[in-house]
CSV table of C-alpha atoms in Angstrom, one decimal:
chain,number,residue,atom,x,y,z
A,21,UNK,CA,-9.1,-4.3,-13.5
A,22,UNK,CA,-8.9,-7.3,-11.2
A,23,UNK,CA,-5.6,-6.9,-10.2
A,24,UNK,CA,-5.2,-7.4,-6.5
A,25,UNK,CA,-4.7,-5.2,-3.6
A,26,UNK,CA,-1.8,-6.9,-2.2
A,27,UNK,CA,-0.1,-6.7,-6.0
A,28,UNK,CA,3.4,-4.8,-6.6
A,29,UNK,CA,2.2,-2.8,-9.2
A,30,UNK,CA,-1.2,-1.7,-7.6
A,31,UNK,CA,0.8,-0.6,-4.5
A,32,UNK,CA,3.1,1.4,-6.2
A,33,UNK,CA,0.5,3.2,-8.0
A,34,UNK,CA,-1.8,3.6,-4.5
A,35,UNK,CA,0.1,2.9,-2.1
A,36,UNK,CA,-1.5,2.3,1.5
A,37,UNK,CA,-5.0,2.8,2.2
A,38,UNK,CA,-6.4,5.5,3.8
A,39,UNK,CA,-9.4,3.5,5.1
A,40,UNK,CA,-11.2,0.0,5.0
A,41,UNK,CA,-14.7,-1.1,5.7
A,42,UNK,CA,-16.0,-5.2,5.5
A,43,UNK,CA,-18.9,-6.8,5.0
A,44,UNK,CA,-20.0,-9.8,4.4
A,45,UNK,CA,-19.1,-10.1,1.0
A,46,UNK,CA,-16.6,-7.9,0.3
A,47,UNK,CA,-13.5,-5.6,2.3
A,48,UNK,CA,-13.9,-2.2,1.1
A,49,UNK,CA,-10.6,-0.2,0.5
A,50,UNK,CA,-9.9,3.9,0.2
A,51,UNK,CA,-7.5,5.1,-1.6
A,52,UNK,CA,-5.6,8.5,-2.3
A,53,UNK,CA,-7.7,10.3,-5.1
A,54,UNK,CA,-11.4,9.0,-4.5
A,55,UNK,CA,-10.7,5.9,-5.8
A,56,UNK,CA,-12.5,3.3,-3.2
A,57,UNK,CA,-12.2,-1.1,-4.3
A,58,UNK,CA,-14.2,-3.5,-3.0
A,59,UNK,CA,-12.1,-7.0,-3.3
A,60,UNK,CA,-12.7,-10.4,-2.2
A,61,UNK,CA,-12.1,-11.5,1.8
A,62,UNK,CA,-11.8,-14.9,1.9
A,63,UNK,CA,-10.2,-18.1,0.0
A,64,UNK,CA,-7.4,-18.0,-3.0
A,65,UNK,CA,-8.9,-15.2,-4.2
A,66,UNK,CA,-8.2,-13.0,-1.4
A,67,UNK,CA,-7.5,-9.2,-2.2
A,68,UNK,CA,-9.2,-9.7,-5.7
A,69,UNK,CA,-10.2,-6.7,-6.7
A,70,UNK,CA,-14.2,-6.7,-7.6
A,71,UNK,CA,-14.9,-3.3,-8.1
A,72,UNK,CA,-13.5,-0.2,-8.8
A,73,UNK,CA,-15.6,3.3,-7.8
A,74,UNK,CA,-14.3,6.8,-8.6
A,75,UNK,CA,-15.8,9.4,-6.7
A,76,UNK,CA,-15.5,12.8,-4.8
A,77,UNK,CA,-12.8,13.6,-2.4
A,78,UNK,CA,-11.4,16.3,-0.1
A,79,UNK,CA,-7.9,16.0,-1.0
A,80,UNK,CA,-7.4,18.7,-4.2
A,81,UNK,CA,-3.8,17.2,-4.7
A,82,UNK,CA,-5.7,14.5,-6.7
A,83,UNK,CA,-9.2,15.6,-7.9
A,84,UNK,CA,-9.7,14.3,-11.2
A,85,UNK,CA,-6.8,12.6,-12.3
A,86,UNK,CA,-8.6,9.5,-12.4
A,87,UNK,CA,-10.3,9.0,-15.7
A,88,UNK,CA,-11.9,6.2,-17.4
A,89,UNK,CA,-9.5,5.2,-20.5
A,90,UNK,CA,-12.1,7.8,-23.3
A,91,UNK,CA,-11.6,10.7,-20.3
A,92,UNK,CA,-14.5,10.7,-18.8
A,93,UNK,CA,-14.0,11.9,-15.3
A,94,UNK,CA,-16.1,13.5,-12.4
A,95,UNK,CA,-17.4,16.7,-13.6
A,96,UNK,CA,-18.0,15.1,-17.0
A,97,UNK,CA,-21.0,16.0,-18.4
A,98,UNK,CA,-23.7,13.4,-19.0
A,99,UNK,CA,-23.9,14.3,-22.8
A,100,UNK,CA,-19.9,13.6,-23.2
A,101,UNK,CA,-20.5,9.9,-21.7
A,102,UNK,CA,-23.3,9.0,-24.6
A,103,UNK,CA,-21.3,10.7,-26.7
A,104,UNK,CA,-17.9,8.7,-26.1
A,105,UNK,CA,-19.9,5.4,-25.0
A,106,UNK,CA,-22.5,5.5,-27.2
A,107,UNK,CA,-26.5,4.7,-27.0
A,108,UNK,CA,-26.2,1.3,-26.0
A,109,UNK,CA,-26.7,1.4,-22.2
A,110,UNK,CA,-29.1,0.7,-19.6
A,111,UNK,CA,-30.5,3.5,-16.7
A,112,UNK,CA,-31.5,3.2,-13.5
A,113,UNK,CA,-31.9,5.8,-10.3
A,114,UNK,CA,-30.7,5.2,-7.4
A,115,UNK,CA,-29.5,7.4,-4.3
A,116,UNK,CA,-30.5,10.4,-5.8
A,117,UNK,CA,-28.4,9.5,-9.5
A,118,UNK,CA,-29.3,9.1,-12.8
A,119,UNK,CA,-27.1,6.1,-13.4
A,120,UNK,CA,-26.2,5.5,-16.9
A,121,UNK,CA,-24.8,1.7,-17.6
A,122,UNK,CA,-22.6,-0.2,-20.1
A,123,UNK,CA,-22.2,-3.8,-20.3
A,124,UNK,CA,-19.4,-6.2,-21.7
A,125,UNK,CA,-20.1,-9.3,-22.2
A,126,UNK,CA,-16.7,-10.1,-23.5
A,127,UNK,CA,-14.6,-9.1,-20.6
A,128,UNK,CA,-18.4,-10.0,-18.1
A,129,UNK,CA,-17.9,-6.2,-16.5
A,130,UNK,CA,-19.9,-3.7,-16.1
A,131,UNK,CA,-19.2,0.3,-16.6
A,132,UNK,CA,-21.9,3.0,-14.5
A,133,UNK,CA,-21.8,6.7,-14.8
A,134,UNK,CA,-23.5,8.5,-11.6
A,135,UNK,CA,-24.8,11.5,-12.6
A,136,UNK,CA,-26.7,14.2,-10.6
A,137,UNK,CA,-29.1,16.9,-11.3
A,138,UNK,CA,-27.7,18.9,-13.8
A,139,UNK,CA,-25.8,16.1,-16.1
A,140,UNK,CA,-22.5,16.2,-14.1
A,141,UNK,CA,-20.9,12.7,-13.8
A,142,UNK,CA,-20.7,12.1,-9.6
A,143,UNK,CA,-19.3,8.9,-9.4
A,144,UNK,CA,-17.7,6.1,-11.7
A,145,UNK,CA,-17.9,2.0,-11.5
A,146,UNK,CA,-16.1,-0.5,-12.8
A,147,UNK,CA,-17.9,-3.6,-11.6
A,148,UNK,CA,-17.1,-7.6,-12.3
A,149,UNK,CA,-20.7,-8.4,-13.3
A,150,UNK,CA,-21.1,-10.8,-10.8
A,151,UNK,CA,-20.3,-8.5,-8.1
A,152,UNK,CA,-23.3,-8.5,-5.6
């Protein structure tokens, strides 16, 4: 986590960028798989990588290979999440999700499952917890 987008390694891994959005506070990047970063656009920390989100995509080449490092992936169901992560977490709901979140202070990230009706993981973040 944190690398940055412009790094040797992370472009071997991704390669190019399908996409790009920007706002204000951060320059939104797509990437083979459904993986999608938000990193920093300005100053020396240009290309720092803020956040990483795992979600849903078209290309089948790809679906689900990305995990989290205990294999939770999309699909997952909720119950495997608690199960693996255990039962200190926060919730909230947003956009239609059940969101169930992990906090480390150690490493000041933070880890959210998405999940939709039905317990099925929809969408993974790795976040800096400073990210706004």
């Amino acid at each position: 986590m944190f690398d940055n987008i412009s790094s040797p390694e992370f472009i071997r891994e991704y390669g190019e960028p399908i996409d790009q959005d920007n706002n204000k506070a951060y320059d939104y990047y797509y990437w083979k798989g459904g993986l999608k970063t938000a990193s920093i656009n300005t100053d020396e920390d240009k290309g720092k990588i803020m956040r990483l989100i795992i979600s849903s995509t078209d290309d089948a080449q790809f679906e689900n290979t990305l995990q989290t490092s205990k294999g939770i992936k999309l699909g997952s169901k909720k119950a495997d999440v608690l199960s693996k992560y255990g039962d200190h977490y926060y919730k909230s709901y947003e956009q239609g999700a059940d969101i169930i979140g992990y906090i480390d202070h150690k490493r000041n990230i933070t880890l959210e499952f998405w999940c939709v009706p039905g317990g099925r993981v929809a969408e993974i973040r790795l976040d800096d917890a400073d990210v706004i």
